[in-house]
XYZ file of C-alpha atoms in Angstrom:
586
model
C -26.821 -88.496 30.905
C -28.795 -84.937 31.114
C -31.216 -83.913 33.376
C -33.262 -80.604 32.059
C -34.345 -78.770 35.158
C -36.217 -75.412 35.608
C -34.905 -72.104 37.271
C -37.097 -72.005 39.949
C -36.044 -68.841 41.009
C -38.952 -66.407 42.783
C -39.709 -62.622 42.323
C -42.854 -60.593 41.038
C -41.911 -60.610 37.336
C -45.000 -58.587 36.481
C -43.703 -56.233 39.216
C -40.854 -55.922 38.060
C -41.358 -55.498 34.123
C -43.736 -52.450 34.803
C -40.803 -51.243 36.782
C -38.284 -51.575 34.226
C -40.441 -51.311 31.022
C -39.656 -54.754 30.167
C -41.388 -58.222 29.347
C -41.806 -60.451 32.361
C -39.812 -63.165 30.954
C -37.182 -61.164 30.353
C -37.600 -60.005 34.070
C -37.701 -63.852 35.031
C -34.118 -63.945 33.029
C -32.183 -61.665 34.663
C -33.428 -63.195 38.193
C -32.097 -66.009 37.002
C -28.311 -64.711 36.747
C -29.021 -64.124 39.962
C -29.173 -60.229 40.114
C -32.111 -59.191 43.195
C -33.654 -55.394 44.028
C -33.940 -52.193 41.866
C -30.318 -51.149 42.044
C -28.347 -54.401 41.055
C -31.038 -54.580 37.956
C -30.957 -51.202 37.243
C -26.895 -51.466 37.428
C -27.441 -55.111 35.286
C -29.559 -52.647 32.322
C -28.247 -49.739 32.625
C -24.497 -49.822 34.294
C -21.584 -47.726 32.382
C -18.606 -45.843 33.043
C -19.398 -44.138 36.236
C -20.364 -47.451 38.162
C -17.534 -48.887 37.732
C -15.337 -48.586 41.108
C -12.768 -46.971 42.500
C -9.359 -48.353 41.913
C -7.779 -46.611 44.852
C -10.047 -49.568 46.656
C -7.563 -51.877 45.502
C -5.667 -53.076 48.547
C -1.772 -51.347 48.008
C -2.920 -49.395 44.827
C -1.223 -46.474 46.366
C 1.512 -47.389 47.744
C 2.061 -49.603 44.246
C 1.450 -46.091 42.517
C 4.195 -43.905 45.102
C 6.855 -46.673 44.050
C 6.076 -46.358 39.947
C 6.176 -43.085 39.869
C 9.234 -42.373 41.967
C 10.945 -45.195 39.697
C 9.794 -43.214 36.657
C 11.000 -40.058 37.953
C 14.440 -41.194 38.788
C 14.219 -42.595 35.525
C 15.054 -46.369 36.907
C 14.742 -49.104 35.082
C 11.516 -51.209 34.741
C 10.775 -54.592 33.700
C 6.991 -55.903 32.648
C 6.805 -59.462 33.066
C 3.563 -60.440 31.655
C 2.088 -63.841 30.608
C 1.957 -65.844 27.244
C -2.125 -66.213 27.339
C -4.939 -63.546 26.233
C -4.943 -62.157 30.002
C -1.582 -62.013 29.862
C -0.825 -60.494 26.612
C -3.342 -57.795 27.119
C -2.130 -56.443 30.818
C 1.293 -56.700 29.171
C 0.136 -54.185 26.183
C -1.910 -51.911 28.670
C 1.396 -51.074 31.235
C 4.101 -51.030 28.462
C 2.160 -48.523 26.185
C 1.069 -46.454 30.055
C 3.821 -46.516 30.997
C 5.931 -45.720 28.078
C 3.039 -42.883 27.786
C 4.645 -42.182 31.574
C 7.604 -41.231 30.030
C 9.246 -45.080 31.910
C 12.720 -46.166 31.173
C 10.477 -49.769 30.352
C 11.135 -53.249 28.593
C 8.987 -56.251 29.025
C 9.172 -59.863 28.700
C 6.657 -62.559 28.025
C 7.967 -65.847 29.062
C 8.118 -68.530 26.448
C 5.606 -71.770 27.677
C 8.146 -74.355 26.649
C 11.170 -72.397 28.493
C 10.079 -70.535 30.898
C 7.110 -71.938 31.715
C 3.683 -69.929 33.770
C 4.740 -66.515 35.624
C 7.995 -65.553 37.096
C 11.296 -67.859 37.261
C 14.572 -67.317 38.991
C 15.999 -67.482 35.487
C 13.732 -64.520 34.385
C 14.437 -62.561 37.522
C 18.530 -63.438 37.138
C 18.392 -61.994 33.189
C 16.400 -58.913 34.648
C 19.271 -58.123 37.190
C 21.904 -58.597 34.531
C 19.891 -56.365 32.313
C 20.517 -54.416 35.046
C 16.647 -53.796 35.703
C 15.641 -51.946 38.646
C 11.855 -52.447 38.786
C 10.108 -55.605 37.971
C 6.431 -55.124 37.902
C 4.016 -58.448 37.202
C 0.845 -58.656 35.519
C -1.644 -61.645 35.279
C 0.581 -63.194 37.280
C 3.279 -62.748 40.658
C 0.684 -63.501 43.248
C 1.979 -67.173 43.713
C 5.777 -66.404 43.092
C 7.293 -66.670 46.819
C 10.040 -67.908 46.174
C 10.999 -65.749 42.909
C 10.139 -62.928 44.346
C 11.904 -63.398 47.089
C 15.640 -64.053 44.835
C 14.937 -61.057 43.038
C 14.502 -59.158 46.684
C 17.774 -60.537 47.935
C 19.382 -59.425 44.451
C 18.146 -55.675 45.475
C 15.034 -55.360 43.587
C 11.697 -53.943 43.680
C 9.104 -56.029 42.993
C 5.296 -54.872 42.033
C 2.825 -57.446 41.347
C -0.636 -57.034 39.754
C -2.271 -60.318 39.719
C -5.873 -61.904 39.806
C -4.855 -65.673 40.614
C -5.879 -67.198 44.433
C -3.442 -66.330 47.061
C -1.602 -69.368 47.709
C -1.845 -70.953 51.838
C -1.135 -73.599 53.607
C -3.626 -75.232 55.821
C -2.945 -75.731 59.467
C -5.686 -77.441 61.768
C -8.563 -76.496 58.872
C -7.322 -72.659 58.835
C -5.925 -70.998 55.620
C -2.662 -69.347 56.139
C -1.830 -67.584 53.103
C 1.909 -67.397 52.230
C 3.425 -64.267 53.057
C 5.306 -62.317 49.819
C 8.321 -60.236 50.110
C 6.677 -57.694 46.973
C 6.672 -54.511 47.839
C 3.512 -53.811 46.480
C 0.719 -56.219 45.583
C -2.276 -55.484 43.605
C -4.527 -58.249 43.791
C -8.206 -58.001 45.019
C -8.237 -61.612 45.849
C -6.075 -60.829 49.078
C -8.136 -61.200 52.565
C -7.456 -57.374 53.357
C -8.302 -56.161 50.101
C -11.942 -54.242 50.442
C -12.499 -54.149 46.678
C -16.278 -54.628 45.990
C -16.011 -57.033 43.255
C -13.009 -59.647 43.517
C -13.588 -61.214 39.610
C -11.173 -59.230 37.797
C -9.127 -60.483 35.273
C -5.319 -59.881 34.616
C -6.075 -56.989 32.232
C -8.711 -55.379 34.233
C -6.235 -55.158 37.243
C -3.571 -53.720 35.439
C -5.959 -51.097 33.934
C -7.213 -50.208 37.402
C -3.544 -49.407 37.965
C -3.319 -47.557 34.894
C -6.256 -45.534 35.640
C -4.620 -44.190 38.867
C -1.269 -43.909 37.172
C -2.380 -41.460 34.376
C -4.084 -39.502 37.157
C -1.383 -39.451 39.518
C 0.784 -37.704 36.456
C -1.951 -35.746 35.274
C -2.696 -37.934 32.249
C -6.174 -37.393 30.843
C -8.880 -40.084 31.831
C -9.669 -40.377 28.496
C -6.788 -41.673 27.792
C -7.047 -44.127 30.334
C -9.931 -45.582 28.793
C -8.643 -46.389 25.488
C -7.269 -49.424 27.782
C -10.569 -50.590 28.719
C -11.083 -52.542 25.046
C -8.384 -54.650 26.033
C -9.473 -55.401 29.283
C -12.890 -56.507 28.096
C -10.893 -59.275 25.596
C -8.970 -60.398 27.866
C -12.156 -60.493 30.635
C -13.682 -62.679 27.890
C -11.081 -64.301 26.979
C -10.018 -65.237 30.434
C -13.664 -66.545 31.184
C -14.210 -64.471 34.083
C -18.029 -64.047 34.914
C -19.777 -61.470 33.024
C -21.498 -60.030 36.224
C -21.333 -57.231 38.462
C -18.009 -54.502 36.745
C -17.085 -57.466 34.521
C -20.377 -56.904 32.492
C -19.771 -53.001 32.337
C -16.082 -53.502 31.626
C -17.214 -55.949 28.759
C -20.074 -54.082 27.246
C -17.803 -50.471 27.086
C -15.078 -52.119 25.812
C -17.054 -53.326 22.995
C -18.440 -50.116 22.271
C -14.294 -49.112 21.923
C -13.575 -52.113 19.626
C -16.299 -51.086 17.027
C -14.387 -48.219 16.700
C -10.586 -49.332 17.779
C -7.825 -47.043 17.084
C -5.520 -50.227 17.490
C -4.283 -50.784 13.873
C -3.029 -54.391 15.188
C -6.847 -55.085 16.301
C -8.206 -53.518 13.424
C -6.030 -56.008 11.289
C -7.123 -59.318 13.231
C -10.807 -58.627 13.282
C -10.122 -58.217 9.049
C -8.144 -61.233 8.962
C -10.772 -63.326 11.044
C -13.642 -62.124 7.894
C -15.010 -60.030 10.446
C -16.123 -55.756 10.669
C -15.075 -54.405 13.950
C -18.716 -52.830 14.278
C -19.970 -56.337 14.301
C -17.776 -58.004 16.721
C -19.684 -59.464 20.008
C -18.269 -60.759 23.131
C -18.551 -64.340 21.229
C -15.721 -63.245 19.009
C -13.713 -62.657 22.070
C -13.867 -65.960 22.980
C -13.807 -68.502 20.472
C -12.926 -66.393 17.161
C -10.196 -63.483 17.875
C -8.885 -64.681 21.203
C -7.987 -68.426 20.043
C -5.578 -66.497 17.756
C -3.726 -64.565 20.265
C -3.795 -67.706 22.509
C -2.089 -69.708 19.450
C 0.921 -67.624 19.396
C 2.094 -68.569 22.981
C 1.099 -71.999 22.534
C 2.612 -72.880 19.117
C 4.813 -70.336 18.986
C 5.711 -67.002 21.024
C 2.774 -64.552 22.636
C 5.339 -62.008 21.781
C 3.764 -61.973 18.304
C 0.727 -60.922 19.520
C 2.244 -58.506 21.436
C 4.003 -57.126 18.499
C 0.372 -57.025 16.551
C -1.035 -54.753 19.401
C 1.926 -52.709 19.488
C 1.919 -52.136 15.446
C 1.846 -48.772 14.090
C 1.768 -49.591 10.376
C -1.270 -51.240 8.859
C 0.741 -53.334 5.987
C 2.748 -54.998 9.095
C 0.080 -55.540 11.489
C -1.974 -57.428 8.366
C 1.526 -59.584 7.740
C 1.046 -60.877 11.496
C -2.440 -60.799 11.874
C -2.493 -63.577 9.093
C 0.119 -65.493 10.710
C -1.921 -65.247 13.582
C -4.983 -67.143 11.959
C -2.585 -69.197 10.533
C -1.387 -70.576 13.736
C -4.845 -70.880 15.012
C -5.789 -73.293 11.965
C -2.882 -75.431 12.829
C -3.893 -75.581 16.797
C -7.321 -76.543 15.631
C -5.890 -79.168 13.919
C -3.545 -80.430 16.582
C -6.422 -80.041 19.262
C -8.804 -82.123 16.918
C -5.925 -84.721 16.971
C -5.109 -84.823 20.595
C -8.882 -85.078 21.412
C -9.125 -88.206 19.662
C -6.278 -89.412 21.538
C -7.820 -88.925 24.971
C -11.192 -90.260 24.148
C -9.038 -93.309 23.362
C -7.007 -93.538 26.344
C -9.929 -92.679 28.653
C -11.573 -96.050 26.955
C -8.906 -98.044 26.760
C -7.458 -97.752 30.479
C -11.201 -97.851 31.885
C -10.698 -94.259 33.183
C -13.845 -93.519 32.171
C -15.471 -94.637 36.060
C -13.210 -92.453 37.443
C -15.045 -89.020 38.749
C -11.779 -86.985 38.140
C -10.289 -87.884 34.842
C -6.442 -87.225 34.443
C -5.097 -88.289 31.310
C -1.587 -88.636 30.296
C -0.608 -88.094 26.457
C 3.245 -87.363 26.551
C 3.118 -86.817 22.841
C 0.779 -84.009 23.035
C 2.035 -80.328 22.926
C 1.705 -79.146 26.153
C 0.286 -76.040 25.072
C -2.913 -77.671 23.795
C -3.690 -79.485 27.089
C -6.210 -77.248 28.432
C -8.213 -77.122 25.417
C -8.562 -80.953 24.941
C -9.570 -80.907 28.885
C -12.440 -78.571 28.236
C -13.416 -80.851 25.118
C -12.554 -83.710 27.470
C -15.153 -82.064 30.594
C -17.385 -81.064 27.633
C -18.055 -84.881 26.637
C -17.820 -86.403 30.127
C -18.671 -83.686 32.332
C -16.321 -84.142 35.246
C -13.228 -82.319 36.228
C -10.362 -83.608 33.694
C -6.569 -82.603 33.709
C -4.475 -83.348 30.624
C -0.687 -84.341 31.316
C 2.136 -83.706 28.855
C 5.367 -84.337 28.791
C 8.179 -81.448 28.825
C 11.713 -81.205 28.771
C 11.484 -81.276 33.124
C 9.044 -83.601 33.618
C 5.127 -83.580 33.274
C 3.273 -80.324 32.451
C -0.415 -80.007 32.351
C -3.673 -78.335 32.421
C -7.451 -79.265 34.066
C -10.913 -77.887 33.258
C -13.200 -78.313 35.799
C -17.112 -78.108 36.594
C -19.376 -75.693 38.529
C -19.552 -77.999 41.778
C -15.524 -78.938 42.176
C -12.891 -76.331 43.002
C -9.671 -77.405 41.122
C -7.839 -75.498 42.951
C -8.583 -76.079 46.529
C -8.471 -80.119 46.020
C -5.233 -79.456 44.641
C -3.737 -78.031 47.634
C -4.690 -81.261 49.255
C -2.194 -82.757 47.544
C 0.396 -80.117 46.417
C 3.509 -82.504 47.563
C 2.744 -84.512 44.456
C 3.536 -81.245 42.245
C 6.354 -78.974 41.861
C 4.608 -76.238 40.569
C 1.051 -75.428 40.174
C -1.798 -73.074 40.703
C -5.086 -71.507 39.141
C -9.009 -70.973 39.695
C -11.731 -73.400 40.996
C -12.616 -73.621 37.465
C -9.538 -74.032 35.708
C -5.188 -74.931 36.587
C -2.318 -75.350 35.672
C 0.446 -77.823 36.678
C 4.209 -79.593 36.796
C 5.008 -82.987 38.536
C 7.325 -85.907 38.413
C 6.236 -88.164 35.403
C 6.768 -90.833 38.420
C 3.742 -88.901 40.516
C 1.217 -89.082 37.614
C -0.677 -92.614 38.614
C -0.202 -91.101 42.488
C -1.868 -88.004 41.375
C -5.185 -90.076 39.487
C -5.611 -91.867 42.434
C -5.347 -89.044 44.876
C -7.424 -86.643 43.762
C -9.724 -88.842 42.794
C -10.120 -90.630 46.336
C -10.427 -87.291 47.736
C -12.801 -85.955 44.647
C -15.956 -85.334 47.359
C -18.295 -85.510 44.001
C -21.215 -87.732 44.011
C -22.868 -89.515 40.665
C -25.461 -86.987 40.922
C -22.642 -84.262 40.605
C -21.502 -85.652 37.386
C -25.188 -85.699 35.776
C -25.501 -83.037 32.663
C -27.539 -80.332 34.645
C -29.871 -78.753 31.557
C -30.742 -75.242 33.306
C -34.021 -73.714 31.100
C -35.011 -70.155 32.012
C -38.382 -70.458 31.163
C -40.685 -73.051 30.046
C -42.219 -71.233 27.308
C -44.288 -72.324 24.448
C -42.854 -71.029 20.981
C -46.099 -69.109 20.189
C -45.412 -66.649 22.596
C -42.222 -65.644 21.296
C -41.725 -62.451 19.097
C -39.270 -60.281 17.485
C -40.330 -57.932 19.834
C -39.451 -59.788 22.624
C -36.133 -61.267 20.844
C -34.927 -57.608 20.512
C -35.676 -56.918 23.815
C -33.171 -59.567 24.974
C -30.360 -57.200 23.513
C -30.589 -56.052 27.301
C -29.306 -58.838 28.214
C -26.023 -58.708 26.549
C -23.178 -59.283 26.754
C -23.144 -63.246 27.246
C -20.142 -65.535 28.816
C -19.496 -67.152 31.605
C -22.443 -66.848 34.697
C -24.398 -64.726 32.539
C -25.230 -67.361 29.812
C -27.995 -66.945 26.782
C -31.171 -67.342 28.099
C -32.768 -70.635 26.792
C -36.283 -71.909 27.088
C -37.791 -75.283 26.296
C -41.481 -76.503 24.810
C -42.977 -79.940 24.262
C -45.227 -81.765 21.905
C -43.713 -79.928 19.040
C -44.741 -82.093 15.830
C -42.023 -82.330 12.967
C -43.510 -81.126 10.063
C -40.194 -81.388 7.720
C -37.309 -81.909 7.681
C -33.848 -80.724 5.618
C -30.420 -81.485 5.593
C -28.365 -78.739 5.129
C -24.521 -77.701 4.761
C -21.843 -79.207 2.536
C -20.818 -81.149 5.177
C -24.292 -82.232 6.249
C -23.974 -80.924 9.756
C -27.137 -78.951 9.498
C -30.813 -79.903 10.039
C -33.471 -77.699 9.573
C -36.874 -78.435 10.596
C -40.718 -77.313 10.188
C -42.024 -77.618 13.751
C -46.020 -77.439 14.490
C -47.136 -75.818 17.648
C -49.577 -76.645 19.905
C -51.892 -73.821 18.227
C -51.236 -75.532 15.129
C -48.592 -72.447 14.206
C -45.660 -73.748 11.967
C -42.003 -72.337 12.659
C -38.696 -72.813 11.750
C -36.024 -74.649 13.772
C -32.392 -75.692 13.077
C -30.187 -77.728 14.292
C -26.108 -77.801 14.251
C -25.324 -80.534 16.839
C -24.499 -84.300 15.800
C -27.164 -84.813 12.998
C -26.617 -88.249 13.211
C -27.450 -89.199 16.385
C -30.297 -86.709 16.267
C -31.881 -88.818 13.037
C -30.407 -91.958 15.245
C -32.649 -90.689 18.235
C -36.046 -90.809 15.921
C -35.818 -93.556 14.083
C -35.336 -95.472 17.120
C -38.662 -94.014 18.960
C -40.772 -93.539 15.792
C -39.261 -95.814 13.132
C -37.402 -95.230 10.393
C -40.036 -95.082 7.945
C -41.770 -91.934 9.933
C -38.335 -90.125 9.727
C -38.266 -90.839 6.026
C -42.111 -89.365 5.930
C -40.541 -86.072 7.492
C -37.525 -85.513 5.163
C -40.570 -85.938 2.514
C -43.283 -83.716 4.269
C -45.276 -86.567 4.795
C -47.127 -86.961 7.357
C -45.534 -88.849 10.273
C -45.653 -89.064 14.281
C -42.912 -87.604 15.464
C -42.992 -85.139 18.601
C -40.174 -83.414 19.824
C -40.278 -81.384 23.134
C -36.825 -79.062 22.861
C -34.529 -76.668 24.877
C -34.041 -73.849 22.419
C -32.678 -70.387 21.976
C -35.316 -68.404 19.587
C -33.186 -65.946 16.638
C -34.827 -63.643 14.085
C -33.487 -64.744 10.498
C -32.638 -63.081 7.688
C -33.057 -64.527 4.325
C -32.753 -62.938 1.059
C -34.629 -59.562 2.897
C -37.177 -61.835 4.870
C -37.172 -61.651 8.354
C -38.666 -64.840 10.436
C -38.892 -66.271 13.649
C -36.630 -69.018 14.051
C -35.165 -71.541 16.921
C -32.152 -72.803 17.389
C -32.874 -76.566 18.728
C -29.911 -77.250 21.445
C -31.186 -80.364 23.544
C -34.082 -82.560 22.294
C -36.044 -85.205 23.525
């Protein structure tokens, strides 16, 4: 089910526009994310470098900062202890290349997901100490590590965390008490003291804050210091932390870096992926460069990507940038496989009522859980957790929706788990294979969603007819950029659309392509790359098979379309048209 609603949103768009020089839909987009008065638009079009804030606002920056550098200066030794994802991999390459540029006596250590599992572990901590390691700093990670940190305190050692992950609490009579940590210094802007403007920083981004304040504690230029800040927009990406507020600046500088990265390992993975790094968009973060670095800690060890950032030869970082993609076509393959697998179980066991799915495949790699529960919430659109099983018990991974906080309903019932933790949107967890029915039937009797909740919510910017679209107007939405999470492509949606032609295209088929008539009797270009099936499926059931035939001939037939689309300017063979992307019909 799908329900396609309108922004409703209010402002003077006109107003506006003159204001900024820009078209009033446009105006009426960037409402939409949610970003009211002159300053927060002008900082949404126009933020760089100097608006981004002040990392001394980050609760125990300093103090953090007097214990590094003292440790550096005595020439202690420090530990990194990063984490095996994008986030993790990339606050792990920004402090062990700072901090070796520090002149540090540093090592670092990415655990292994199958081993070690998430974040610190008293066996991590013990093979520190008998590495004789001072100084164990944390990034992406440490926040919920009470009990770690606290062994490793006990064992004589400093402990710095840089983290982004909730505070973990207990409640007592509806009051959050958050868990007191032994660290010495915690970084963190999630913590209720911490008076850092914007708290949506990922992993990277709070270890580059550090960084920042670092280099300028020891005199390091700041220009060095911002070499960093191409990695923190990957991992910001890659971590699918809202592109608003610093997160959009962070994002949009950093790709300015990449089109020009000095990183040979980069350099070689954009190459490998058939891609120039002046061309590479905040898309390619997501879904074409970062599922590589993801597939080395989930099929094999993050430490390879690691080892690709930290390259200095371009015939090496090639070597393991193709390994890289190599991995990444086998986890597509194994994702593809494990999807399947769920759908089936979800059908078979009648889960498919329930508003919280949790599905249990014990044959599945564990490291592929959370992406077949974002396929999972992408089909069924509820909150979905995908169980594996591990050497010590159950491992898994949820995906959730806008409306239900993952992680707050699973501190209502953290005595089922022995480990867990994450965002509203997303977790990660460990339990008994003998609490996994328990857990289904817990959080789902406590789920607080409603049918309506688990309705497909279509949000359209702006009802706007395709006539009054123009490559004018398309360029202008460059302003808009970069797109991810909270700060989506804008999409619009028309009606009474009458199909024209259409074309099947691809080698696969996957493709339609269609000549749409407007209401002024215009023709355009639209295309399709959804289920082409069920699309054809969808018409021949309202208009009849033989008018769907008539369109695939250009015959004339009666088939109307209205459509939620995102417009495109095409290039062809040196012509440039108008064309739209079709992504819900009805």
């Amino acid at each position: 089910m799908e329900k396609w609603m309108v922004m409703a949103k209010r402002a003077d768009f006109i107003e506006i526009g003159k204001k900024f020089g820009i078209d009033k839909v446009t105006a009426r987009i960037i409402r939409n994310r949610d970003v009211i008065g002159d300053n927060d638009i002008n900082m949404y079009i126009n933020g760089g470098i100097d608006d981004l804030y002040d990392p001394k606002l980050l609760k125990d920056s300093d103090k953090l900062i007097d214990i590094l550098t003292e440790k550096i200066k005595q020439k202690k030794k420090i530990r990194i202890i990063g984490d095996y994802d994008i986030d993790g991999v990339m606050s792990t390459y920004i402090l062990l290349k700072a901090l070796k540029r520090a002149g540090a006596d540093v090592s670092c250590m990415i655990p292994d997901r199958i081993k070690d599992g998430y974040g610190l572990n008293v066996e991590l901590i013990n093979k520190a100490y008998d590495d004789k390691i001072d100084t164990i700093i944390t990034c992406d990670n440490g926040i919920a590590a009470i009990d770690e940190i606290a062994h490793a305190k006990d064992l004589g050692m400093t402990m710095l965390v840089t983290d982004h992950h909730a505070v973990p609490y207990n409640e007592e009579s509806g009051e959050r008490i958050y868990i007191k940590s032994r660290a010495d210094a915690i970084v963190n802007p999630h913590q209720a003291d911490c008076d850092y403007p914007y708290k949506e920083l990922c992993g990277a981004a709070v270890a580059w804050k550090v960084v920042i304040l670092l280099y300028e504690r020891l005199g390091i230029s700041n220009e060095e210091a911002f070499e960093f800040i191409e990695n923190a927009a990957f991992a910001t990406v890659g971590d699918v932390m809202p592109l608003t507020g610093e997160n959009r600046i962070i994002v949009k500088e950093g790709l300015k870096r990449i089109h020009h990265t000095k990183n040979i390992g980069m350099k070689a993975l954009i190459l490998q992926c058939g891609l120039e790094p002046e061309n590479v968009e905040s898309y390619h973060f997501g879904f074409v460069l970062g599922p590589c670095i993801n597939a080395t800690g989930r099929l094999d060890t993050a430490r390879r990507a690691l080892k690709l950032l930290c390259s200095g030869s371009e015939g090496e970082a090639a070597l393991i940038a193709s390994g890289l993609v190599a991995l990444n076509d086998e986890r597509k393959e194994m994702t593809r496989q494990g999807f399947e697998l769920a759908i089936s179980t979800i059908e078979e066991n009648g889960y498919s009522d329930d508003k919280v799915l949790v599905i249990y495949l014990p044959d599945v790699h564990e490291s592929i859980a959370g992406i077949i529960a974002g396929r999972v919430r992408e089909k069924y659109n509820r909150p979905v957790f995908v169980l594996t099983k591990g050497e010590d018990g159950v491992k898994g991974s949820g995906r959730s929706i806008e409306c239900y906080s993952m992680y707050e309903k699973m501190c209502e019932c953290k005595d089922l788990f022995s480990k867990f933790g994450g965002h509203p949107m997303a977790a990660g967890l460990s339990l008994p294979e003998e609490n996994v029915e328990e857990f289904r039937i817990r959080i789902n009797d406590n789920s607080g969603l409603s049918d309506e909740d688990l309705v497909r919510k279509i949000m359209i910017d702006v009802p706007m007819p395709v006539d009054y679209v123009t490559m004018e107007l398309i360029n202008e939405f460059s302003i808009l950029e970069p797109y991810g999470k909270d700060n989506s492509k804008p999409v619009f949606a028309d009606r009474n659309l009458s199909v024209s032609r259409m074309w099947i295209l691809g080698k696969n088929r996957n493709v339609l392509k269609l000549s749409l008539k407007s209401s002024q009797d215009l023709f355009y270009q639209a295309i399709y790359f959804g289920d082409v099936e069920t699309f054809i499926k969808y018409m021949q059931e309202n208009y009849g098979e033989s008018m769907v035939k008539n369109a695939f001939e250009g015959k004339t037939n009666n088939i109307v379309l209205s459509i939620v689309y995102s417009p495109k300017i095409n290039i062809f063979r040196e012509t440039v048209s108008l064309q739209f992307e079709i992504l819900y019909y009805k």
